[in-house]
Structures are given as structure tokens and as C-alpha cells.
PDB file of N, CA and C in Angstrom:
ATOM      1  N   UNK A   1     142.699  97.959  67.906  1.00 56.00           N
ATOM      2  CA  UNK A   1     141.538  97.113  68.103  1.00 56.00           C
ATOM      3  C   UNK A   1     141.974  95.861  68.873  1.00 56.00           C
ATOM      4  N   UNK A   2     141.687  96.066  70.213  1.00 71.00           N
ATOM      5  CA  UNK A   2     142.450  94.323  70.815  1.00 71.00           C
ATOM      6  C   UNK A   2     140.676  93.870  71.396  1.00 71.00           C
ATOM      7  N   UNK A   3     141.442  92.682  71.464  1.00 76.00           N
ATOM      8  CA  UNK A   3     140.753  91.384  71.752  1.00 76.00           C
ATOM      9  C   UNK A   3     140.190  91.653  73.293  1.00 76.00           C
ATOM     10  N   UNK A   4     139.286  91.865  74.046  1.00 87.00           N
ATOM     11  CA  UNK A   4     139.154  91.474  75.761  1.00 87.00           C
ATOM     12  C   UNK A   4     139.182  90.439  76.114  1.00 87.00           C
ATOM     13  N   UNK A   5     139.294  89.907  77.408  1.00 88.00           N
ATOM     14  CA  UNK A   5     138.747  88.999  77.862  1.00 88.00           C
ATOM     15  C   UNK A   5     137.651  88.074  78.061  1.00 88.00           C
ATOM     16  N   UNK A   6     136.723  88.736  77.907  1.00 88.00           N
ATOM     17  CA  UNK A   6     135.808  88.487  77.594  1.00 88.00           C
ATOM     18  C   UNK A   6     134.816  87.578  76.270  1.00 88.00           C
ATOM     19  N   UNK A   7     135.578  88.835  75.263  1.00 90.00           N
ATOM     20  CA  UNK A   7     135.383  88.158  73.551  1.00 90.00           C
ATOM     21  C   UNK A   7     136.121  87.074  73.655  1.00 90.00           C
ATOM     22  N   UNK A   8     136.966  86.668  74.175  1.00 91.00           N
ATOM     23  CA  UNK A   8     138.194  85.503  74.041  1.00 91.00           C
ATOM     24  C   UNK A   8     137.157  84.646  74.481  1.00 91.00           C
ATOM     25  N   UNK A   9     136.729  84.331  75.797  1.00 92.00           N
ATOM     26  CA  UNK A   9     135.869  83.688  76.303  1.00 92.00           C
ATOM     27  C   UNK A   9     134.979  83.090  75.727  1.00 92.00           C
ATOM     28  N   UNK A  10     133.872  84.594  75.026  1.00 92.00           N
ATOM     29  CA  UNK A  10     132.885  83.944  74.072  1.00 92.00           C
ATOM     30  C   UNK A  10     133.358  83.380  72.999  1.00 92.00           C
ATOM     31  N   UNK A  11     134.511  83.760  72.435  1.00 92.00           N
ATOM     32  CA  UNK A  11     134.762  82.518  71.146  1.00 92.00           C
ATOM     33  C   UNK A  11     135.098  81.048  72.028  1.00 92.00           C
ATOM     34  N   UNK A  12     135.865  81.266  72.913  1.00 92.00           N
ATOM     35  CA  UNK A  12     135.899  79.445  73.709  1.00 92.00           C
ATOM     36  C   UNK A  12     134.698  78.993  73.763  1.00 92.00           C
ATOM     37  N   UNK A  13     133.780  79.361  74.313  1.00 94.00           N
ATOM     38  CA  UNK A  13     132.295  79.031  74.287  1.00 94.00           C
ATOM     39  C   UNK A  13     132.020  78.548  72.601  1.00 94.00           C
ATOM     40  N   UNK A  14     131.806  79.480  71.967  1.00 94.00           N
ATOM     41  CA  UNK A  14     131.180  79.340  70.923  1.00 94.00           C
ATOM     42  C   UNK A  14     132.113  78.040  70.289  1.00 94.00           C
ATOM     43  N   UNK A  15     133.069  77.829  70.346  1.00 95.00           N
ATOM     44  CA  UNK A  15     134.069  76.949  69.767  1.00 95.00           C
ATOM     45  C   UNK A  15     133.655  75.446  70.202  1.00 95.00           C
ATOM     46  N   UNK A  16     133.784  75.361  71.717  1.00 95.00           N
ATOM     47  CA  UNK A  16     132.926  74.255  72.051  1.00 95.00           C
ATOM     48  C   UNK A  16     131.459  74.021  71.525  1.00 95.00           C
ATOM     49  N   UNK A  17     130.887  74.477  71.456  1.00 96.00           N
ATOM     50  CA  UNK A  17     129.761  74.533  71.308  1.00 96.00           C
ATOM     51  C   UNK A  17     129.737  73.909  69.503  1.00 96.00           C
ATOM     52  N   UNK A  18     130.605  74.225  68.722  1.00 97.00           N
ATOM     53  CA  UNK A  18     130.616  73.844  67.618  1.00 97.00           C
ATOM     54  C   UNK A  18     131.259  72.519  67.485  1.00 97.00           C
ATOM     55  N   UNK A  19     132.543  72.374  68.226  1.00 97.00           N
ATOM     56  CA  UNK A  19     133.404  71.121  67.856  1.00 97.00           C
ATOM     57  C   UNK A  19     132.673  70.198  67.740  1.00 97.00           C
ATOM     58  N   UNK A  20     131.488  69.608  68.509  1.00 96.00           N
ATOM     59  CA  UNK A  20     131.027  68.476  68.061  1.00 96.00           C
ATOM     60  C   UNK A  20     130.068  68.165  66.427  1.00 96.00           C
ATOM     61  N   UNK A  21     129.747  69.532  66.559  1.00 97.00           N
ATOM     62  CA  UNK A  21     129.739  69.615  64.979  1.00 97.00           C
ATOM     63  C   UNK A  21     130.727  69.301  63.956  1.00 97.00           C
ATOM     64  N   UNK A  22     131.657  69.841  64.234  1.00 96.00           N
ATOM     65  CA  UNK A  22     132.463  70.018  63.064  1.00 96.00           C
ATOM     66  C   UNK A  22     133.564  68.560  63.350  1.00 96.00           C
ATOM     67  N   UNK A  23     133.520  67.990  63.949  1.00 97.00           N
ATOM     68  CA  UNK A  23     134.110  66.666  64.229  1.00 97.00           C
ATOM     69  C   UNK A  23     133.112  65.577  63.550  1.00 97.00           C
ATOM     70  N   UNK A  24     131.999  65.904  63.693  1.00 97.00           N
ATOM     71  CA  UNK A  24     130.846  64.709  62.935  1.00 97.00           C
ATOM     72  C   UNK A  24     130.784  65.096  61.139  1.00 97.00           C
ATOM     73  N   UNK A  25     130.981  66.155  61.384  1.00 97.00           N
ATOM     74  CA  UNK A  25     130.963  66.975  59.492  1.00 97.00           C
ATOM     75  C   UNK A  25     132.248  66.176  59.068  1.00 97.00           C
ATOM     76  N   UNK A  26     133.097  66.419  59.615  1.00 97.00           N
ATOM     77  CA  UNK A  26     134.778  66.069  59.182  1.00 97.00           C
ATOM     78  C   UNK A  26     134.666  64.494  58.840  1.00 97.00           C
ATOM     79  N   UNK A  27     134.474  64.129  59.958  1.00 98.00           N
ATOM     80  CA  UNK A  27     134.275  62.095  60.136  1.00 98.00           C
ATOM     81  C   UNK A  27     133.323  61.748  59.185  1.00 98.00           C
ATOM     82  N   UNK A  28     132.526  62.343  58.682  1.00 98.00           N
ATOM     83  CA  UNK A  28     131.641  61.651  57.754  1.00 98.00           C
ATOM     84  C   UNK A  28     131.100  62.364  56.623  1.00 98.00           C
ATOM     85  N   UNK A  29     131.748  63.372  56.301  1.00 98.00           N
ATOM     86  CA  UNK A  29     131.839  63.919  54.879  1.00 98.00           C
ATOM     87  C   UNK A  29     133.754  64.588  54.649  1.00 98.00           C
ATOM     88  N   UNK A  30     134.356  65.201  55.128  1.00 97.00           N
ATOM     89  CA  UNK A  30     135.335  65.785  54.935  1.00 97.00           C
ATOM     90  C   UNK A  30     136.238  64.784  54.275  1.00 97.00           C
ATOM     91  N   UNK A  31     136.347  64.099  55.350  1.00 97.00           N
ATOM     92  CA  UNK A  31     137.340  62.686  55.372  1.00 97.00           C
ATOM     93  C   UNK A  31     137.420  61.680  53.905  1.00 97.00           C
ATOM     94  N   UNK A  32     135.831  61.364  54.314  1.00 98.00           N
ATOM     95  CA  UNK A  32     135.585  60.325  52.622  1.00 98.00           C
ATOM     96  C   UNK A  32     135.476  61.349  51.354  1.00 98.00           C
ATOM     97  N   UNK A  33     135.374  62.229  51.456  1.00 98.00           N
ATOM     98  CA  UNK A  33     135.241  62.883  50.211  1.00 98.00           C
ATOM     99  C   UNK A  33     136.506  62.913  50.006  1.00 98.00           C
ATOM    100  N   UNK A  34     137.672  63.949  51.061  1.00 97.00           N
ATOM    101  CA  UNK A  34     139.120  63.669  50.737  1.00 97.00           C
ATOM    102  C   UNK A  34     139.773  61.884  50.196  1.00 97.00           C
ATOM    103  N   UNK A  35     139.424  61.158  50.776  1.00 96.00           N
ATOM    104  CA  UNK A  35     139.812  59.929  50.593  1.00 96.00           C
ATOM    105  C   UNK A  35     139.415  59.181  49.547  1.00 96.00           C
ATOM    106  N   UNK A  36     138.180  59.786  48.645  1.00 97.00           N
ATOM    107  CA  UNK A  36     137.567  59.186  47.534  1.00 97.00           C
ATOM    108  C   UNK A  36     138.009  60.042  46.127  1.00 97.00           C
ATOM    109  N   UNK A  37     138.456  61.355  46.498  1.00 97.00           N
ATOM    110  CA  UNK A  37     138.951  61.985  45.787  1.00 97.00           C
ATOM    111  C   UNK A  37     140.906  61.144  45.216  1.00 97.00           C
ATOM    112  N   UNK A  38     141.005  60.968  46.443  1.00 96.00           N
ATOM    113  CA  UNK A  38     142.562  60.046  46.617  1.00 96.00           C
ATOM    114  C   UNK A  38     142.539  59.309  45.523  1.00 96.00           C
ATOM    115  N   UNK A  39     141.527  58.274  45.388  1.00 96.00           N
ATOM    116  CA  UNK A  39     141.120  57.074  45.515  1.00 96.00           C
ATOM    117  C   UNK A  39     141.339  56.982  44.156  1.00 96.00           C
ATOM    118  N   UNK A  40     140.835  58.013  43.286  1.00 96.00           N
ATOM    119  CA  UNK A  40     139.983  58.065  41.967  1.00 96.00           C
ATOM    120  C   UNK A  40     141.193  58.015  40.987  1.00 96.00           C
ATOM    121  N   UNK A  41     142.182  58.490  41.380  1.00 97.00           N
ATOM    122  CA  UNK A  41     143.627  58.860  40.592  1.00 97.00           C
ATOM    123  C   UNK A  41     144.139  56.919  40.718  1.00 97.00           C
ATOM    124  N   UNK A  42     143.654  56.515  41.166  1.00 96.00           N
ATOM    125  CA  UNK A  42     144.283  55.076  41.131  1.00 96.00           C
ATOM    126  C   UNK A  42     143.243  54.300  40.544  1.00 96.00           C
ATOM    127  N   UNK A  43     143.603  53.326  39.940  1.00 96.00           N
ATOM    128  CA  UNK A  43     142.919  51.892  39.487  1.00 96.00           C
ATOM    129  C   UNK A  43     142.858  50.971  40.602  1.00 96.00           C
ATOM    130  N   UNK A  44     141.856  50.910  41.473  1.00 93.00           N
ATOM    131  CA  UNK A  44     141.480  50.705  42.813  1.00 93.00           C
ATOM    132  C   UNK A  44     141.325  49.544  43.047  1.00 93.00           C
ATOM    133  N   UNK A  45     141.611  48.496  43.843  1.00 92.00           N
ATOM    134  CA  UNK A  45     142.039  46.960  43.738  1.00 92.00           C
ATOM    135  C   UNK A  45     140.554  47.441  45.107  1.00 92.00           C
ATOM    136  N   UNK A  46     139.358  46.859  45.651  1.00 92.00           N
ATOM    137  CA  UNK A  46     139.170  46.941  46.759  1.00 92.00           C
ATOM    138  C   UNK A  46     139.425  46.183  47.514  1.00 92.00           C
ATOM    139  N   UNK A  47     139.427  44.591  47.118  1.00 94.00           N
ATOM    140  CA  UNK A  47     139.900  43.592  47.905  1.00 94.00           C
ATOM    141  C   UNK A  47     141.155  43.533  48.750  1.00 94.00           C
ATOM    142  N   UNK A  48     142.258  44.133  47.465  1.00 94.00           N
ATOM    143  CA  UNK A  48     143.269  44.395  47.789  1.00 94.00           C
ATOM    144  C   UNK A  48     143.941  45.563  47.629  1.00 94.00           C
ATOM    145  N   UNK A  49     143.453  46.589  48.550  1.00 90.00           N
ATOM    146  CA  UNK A  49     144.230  48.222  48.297  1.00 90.00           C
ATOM    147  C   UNK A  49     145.515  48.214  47.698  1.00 90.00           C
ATOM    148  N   UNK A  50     146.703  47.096  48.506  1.00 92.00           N
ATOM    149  CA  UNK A  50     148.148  47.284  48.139  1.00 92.00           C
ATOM    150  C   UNK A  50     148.497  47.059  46.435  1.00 92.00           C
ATOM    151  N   UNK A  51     147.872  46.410  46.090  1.00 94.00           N
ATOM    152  CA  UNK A  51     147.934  46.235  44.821  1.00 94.00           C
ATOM    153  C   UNK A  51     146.984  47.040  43.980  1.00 94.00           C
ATOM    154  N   UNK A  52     146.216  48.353  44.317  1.00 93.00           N
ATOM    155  CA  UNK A  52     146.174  49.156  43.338  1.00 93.00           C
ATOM    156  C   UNK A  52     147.250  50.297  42.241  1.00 93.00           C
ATOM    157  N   UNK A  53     147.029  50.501  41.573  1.00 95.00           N
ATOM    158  CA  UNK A  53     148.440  50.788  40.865  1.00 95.00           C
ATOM    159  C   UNK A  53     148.025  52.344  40.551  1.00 95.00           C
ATOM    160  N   UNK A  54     148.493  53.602  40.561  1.00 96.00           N
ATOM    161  CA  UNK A  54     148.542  55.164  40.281  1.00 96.00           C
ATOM    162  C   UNK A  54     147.713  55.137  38.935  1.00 96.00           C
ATOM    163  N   UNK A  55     147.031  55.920  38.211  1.00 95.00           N
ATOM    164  CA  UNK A  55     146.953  55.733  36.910  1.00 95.00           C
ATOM    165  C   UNK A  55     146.496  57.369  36.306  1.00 95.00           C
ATOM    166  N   UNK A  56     146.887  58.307  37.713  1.00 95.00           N
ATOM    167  CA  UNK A  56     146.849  59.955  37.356  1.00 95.00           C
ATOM    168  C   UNK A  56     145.618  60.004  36.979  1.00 95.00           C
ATOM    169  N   UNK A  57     145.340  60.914  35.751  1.00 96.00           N
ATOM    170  CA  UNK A  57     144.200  61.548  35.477  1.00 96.00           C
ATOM    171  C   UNK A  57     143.344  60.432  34.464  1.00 96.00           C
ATOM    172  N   UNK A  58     143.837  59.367  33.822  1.00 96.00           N
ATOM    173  CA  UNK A  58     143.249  58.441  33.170  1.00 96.00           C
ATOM    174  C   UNK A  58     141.741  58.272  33.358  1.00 96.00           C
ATOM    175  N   UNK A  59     141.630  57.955  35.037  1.00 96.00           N
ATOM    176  CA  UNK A  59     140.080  57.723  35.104  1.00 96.00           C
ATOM    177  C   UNK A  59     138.870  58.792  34.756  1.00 96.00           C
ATOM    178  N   UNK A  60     139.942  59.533  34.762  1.00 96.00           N
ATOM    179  CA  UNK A  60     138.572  60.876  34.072  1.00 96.00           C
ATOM    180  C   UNK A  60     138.644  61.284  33.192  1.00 96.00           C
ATOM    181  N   UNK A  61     139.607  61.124  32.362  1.00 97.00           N
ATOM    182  CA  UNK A  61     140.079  60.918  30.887  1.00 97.00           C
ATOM    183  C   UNK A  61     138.943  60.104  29.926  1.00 97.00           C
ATOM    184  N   UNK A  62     138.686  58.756  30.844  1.00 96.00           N
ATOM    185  CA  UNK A  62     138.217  57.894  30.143  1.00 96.00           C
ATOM    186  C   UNK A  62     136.138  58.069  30.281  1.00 96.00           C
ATOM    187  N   UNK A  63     136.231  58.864  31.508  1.00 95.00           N
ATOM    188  CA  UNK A  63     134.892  59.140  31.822  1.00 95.00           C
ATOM    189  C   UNK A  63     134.616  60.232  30.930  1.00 95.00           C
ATOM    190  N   UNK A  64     135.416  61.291  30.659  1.00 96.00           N
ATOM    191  CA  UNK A  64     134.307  62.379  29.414  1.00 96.00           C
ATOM    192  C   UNK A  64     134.747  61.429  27.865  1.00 96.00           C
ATOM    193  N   UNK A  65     135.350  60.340  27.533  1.00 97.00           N
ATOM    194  CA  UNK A  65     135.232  60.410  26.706  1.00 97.00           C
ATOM    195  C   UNK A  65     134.109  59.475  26.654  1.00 97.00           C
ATOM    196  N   UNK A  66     133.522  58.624  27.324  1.00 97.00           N
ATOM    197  CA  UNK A  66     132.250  57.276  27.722  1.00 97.00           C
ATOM    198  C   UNK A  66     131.069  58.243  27.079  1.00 97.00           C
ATOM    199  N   UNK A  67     129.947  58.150  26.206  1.00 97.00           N
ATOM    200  CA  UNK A  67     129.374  58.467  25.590  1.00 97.00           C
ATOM    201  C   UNK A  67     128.144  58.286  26.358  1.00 97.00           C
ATOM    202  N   UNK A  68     128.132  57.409  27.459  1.00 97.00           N
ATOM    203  CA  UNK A  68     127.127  57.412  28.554  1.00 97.00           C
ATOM    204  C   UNK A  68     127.649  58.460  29.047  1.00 97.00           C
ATOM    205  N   UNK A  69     128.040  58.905  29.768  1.00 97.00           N
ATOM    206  CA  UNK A  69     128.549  59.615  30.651  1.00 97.00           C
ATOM    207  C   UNK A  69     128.128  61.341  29.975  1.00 97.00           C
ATOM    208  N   UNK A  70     128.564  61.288  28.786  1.00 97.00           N
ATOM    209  CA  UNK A  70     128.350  62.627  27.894  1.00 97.00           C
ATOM    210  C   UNK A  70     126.618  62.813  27.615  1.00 97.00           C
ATOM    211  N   UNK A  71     126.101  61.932  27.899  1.00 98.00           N
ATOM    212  CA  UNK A  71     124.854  61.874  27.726  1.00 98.00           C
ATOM    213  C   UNK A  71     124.034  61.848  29.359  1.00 98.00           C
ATOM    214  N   UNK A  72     124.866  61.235  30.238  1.00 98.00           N
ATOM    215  CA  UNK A  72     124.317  62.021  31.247  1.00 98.00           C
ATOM    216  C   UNK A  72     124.428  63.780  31.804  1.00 98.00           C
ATOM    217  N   UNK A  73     125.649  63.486  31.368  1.00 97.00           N
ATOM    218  CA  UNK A  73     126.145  65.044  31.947  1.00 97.00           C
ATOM    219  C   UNK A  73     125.563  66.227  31.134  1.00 97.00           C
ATOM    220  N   UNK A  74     125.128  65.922  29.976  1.00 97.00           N
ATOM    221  CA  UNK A  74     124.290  66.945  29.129  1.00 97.00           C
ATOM    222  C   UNK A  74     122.750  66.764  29.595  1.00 97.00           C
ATOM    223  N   UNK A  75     122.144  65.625  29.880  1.00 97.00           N
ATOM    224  CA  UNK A  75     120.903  65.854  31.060  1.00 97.00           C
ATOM    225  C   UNK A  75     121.183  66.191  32.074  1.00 97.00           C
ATOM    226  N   UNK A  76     121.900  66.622  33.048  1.00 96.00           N
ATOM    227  CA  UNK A  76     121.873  67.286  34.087  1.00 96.00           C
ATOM    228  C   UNK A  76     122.590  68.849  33.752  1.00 96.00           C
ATOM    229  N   UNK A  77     122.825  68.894  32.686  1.00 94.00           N
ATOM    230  CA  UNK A  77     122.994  70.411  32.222  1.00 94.00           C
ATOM    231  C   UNK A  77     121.805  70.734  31.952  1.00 94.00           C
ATOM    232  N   UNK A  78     120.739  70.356  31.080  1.00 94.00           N
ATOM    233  CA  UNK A  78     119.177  70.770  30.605  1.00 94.00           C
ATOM    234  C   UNK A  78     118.599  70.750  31.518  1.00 94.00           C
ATOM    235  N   UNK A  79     118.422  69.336  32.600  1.00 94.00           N
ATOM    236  CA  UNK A  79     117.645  69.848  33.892  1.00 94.00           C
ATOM    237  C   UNK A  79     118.350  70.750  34.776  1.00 94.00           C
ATOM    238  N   UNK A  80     119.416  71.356  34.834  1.00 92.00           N
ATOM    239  CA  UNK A  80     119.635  72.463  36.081  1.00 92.00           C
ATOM    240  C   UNK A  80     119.292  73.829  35.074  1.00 92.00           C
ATOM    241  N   UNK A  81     119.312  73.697  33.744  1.00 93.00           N
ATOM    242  CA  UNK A  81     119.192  74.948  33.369  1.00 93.00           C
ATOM    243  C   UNK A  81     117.860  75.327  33.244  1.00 93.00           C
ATOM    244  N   UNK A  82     116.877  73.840  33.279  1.00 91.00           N
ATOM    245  CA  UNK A  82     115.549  74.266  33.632  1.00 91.00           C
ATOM    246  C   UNK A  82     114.675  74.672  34.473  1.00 91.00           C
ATOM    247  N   UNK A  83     115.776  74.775  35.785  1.00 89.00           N
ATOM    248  CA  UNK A  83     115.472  75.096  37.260  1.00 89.00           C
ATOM    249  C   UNK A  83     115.402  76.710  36.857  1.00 89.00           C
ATOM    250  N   UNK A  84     116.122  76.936  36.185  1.00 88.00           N
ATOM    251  CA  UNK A  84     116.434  78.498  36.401  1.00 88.00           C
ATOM    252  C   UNK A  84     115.150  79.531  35.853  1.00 88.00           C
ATOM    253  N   UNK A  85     114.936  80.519  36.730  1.00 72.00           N
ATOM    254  CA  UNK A  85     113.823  81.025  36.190  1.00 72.00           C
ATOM    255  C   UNK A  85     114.421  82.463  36.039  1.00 72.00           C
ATOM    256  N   UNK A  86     114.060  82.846  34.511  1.00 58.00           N
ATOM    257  CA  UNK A  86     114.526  84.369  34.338  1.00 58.00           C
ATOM    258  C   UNK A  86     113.511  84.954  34.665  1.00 58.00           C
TER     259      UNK A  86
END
């Protein structure tokens, strides 16, 4: 099964045709989501990034145990399970 010349072509085409997509997807969701994901494992100084300090899994440690938090996340369990129609 090989490739022609042709098909090669149409994927160059089609490729251009996407990059500016997928360069605007990347720049403004890929990126900050990777970078906020980063972010979250640290105790986050914003003023001053250099002086935020690592603190691993703590921050989400401390979020299921927040009793707000357990009380939101169990309303958005009842409302998605009320979406569902058997």
C-alpha cells in the first residue's frame, strides 16, 4: 500500500489548510490548560512567580476534603445525572 504523489499533496493541502487552526486551538486553550495544570501543583505567588514554592498533590488534597467543594461536586453529579434520559 504506498503513498502517491498525489495523496502526499492532498495531505500538504489539507495540513495548511488546518495549521491556522490548530495554532489558534494550541495558543489559547492547549497552552493555558497545560500551564494551569503546571501551576496547580504549586502554592502560586502571582505577584511573584519566583517565590512560589512546589507543594505536589496538597492542593487537591485539600480541595476534596473542603466540604464546599464536596457539596458542589455532588450537585454537578445530580445535575449531569439528570441530563440523562433512559
Amino acid at each position: 500500500m504506498s503513498i502517491t504523489t498525489k495523496k502526499l499533496r492532498q495531505l500538504g493541502v489539507a495540513l495548511i489548510f488546518i495549521l491556522p487552526a490548530l495554532i489558534l486551538f494550541s495558543t489559547f486553550v492547549i497552552i493555558p490548560m497545560a500551564y494551569s495544570f503546571r501551576i496547580s501543583f504549586y502554592d502560586w505567588n502571582i505577584v511573584k512567580p519566583e517565590l512560589s514554592e512546589w507543594v505536589g498533590l496538597k492542593n487537591y488534597l485539600d480541595a476534596i476534603k473542603d466540604p464546599i467543594f464536596q457539596k458542589a461536586a455532588l450537585n454537578t453529579g445530580v445535575y449531569a445525572l439528570s441530563l440523562i434520559h433512559i
